[in-house]
PDB file of C-alpha atoms in Angstrom:
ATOM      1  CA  UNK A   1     -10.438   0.978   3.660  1.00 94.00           C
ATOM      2  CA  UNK A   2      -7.429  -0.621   4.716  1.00 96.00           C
ATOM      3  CA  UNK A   3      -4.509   0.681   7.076  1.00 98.00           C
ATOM      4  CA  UNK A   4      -1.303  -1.728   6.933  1.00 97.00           C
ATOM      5  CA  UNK A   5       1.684  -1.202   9.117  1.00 98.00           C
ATOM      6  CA  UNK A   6       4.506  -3.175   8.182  1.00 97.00           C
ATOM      7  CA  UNK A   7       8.265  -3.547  10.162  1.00 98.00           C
ATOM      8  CA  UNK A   8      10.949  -4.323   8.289  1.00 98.00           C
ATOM      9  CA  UNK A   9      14.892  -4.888   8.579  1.00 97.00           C
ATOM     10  CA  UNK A  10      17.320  -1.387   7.790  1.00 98.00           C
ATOM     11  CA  UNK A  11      18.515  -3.047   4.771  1.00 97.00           C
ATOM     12  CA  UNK A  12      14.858  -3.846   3.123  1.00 97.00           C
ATOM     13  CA  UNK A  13      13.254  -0.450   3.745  1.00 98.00           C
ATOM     14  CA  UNK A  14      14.489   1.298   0.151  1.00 97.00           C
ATOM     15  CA  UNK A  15      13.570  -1.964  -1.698  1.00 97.00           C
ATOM     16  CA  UNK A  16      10.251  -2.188  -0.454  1.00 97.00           C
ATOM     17  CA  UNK A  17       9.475   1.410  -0.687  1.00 98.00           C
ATOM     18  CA  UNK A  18      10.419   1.086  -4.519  1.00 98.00           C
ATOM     19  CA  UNK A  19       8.432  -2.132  -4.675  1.00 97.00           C
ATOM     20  CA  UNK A  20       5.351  -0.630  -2.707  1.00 97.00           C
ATOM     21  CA  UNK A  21       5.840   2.376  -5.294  1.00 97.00           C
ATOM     22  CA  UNK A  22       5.307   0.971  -8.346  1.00 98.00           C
ATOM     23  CA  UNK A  23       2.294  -1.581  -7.209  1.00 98.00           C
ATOM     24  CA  UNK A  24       0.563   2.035  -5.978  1.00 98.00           C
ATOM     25  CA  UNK A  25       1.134   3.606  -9.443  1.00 97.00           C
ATOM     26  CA  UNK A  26      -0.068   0.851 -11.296  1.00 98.00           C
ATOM     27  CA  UNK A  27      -2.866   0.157  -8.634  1.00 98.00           C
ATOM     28  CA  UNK A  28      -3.956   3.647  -9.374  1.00 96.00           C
ATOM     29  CA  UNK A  29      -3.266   3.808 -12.918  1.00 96.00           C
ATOM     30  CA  UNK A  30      -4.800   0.635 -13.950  1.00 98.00           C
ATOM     31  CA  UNK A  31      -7.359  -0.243 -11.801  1.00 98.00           C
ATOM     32  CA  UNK A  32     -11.113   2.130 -11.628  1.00 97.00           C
ATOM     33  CA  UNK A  33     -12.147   0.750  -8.454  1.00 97.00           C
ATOM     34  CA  UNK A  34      -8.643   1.999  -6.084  1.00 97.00           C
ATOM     35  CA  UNK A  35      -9.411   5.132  -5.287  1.00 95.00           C
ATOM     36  CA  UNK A  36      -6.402   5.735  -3.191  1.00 94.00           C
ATOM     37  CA  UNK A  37      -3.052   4.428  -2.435  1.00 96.00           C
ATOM     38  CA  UNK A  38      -0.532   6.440   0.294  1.00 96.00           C
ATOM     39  CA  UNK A  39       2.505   4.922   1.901  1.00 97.00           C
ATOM     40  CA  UNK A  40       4.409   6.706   4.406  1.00 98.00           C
ATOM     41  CA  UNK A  41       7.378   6.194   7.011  1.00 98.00           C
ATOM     42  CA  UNK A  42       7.216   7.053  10.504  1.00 98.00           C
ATOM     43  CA  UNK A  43       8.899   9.938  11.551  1.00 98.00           C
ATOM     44  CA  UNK A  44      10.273   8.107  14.807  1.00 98.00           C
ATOM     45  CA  UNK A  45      11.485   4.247  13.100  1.00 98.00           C
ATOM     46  CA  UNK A  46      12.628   4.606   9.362  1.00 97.00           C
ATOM     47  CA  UNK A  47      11.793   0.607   9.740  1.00 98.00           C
ATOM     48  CA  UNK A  48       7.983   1.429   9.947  1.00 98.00           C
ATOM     49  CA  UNK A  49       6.135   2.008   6.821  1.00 98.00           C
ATOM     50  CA  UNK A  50       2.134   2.779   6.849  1.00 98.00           C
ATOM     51  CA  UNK A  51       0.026   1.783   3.475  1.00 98.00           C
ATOM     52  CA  UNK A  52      -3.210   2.812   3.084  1.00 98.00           C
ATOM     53  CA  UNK A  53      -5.645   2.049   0.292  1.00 97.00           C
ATOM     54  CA  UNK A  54      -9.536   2.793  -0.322  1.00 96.00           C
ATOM     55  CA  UNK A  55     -11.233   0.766  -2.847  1.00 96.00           C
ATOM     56  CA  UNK A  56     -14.655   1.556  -4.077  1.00 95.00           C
ATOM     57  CA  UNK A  57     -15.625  -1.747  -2.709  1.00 95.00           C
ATOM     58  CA  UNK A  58     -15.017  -5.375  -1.984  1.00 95.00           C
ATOM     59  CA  UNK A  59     -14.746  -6.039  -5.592  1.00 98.00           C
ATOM     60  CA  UNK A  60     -12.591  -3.689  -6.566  1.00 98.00           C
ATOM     61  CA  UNK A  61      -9.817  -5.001  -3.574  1.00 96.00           C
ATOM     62  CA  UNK A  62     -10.553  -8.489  -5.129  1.00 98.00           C
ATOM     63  CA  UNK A  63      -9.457  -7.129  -8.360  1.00 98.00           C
ATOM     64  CA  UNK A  64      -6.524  -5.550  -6.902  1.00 98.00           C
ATOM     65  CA  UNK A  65      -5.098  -8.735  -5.166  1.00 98.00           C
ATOM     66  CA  UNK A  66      -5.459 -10.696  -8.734  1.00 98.00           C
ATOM     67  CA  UNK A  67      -3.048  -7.866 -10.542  1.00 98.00           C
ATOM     68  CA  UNK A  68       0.387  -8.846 -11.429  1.00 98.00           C
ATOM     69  CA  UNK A  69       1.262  -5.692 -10.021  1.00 98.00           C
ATOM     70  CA  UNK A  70       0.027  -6.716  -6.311  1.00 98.00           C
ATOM     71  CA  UNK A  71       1.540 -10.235  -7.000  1.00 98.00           C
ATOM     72  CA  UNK A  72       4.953  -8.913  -8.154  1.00 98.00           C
ATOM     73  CA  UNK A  73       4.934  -6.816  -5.062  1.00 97.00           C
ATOM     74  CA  UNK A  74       4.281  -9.554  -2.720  1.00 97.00           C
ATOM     75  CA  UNK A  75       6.996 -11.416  -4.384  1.00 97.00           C
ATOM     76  CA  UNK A  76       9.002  -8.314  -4.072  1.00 95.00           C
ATOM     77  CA  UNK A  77       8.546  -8.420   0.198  1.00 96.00           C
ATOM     78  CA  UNK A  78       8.560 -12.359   0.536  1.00 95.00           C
ATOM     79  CA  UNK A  79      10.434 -12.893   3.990  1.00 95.00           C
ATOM     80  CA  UNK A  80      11.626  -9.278   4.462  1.00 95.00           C
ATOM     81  CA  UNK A  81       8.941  -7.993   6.379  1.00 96.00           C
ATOM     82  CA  UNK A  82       9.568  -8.597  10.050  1.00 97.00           C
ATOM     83  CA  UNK A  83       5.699  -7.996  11.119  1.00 97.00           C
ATOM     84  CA  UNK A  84       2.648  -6.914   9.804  1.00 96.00           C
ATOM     85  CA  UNK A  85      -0.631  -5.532  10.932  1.00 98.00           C
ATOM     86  CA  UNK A  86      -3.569  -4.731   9.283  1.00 97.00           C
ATOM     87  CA  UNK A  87      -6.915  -2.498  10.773  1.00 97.00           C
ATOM     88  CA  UNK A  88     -10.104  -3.040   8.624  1.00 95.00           C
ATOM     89  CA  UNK A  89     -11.579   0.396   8.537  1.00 95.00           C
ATOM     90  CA  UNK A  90     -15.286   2.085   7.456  1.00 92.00           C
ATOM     91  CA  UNK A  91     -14.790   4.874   5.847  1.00 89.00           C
ATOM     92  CA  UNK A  92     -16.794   8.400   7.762  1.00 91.00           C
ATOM     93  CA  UNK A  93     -15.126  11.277   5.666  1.00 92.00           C
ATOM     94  CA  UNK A  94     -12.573  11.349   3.096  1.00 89.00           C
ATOM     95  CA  UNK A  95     -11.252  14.168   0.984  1.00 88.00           C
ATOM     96  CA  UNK A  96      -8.576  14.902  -1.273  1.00 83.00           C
ATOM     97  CA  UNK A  97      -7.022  16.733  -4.042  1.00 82.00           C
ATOM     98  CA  UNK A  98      -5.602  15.061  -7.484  1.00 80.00           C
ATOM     99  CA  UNK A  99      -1.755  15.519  -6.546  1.00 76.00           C
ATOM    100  CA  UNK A 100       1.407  12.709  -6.911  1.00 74.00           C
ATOM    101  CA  UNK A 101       4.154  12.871  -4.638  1.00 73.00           C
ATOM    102  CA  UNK A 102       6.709  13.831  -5.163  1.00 73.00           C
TER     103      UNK A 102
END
């Protein structure tokens, strides 16, 4: 499970978020071993935006990086994001219910 946090400039935010919004519903469409996808903006700085994924395992997120959907994507950010982090997670407990938003 990853957990990327990614700063970007006022004017990239929407294009990014419609970017990171069609790799997730193609990631999740298209590919059996993404379990998840979320994205979300912080409350506090429009200019932060939080991705999360959960793959079933290290061959599924090799799988992932080789779509053209994750390459068109990182074309899509290519020198508009300002900083990025990324926290390698284990997963202890998940849960969810089969929903899209919105």
């Amino acid at each position: 499970m990853r957990i990327f946090e990614f700063v970007l400039a006022p004017s990239d935010v929407q294009p990014i978020l419609e970017a990171g919004r069609k790799n997730i519903e193609a990631s999740v469409r298209d590919e059996p071993g993404v379990l998840s996808m979320y994205c979300a903006v912080d409350k506090d700085n429009p200019t932060k935006v939080y991705v999360v994924e959960v793959y079933r395992n290290q061959t599924a997120y090799q799988a992932h990086v080789e779509s053209a959907h994750f390459k068109a994507f990182l074309e899509a950010i290519k020198g508009k994001v300002r900083s990025r982090r990324v926290i390698e997670t284990t997963p202890a407990v998940l849960g969810a219910k089969a929903f899209h938003w919105p």
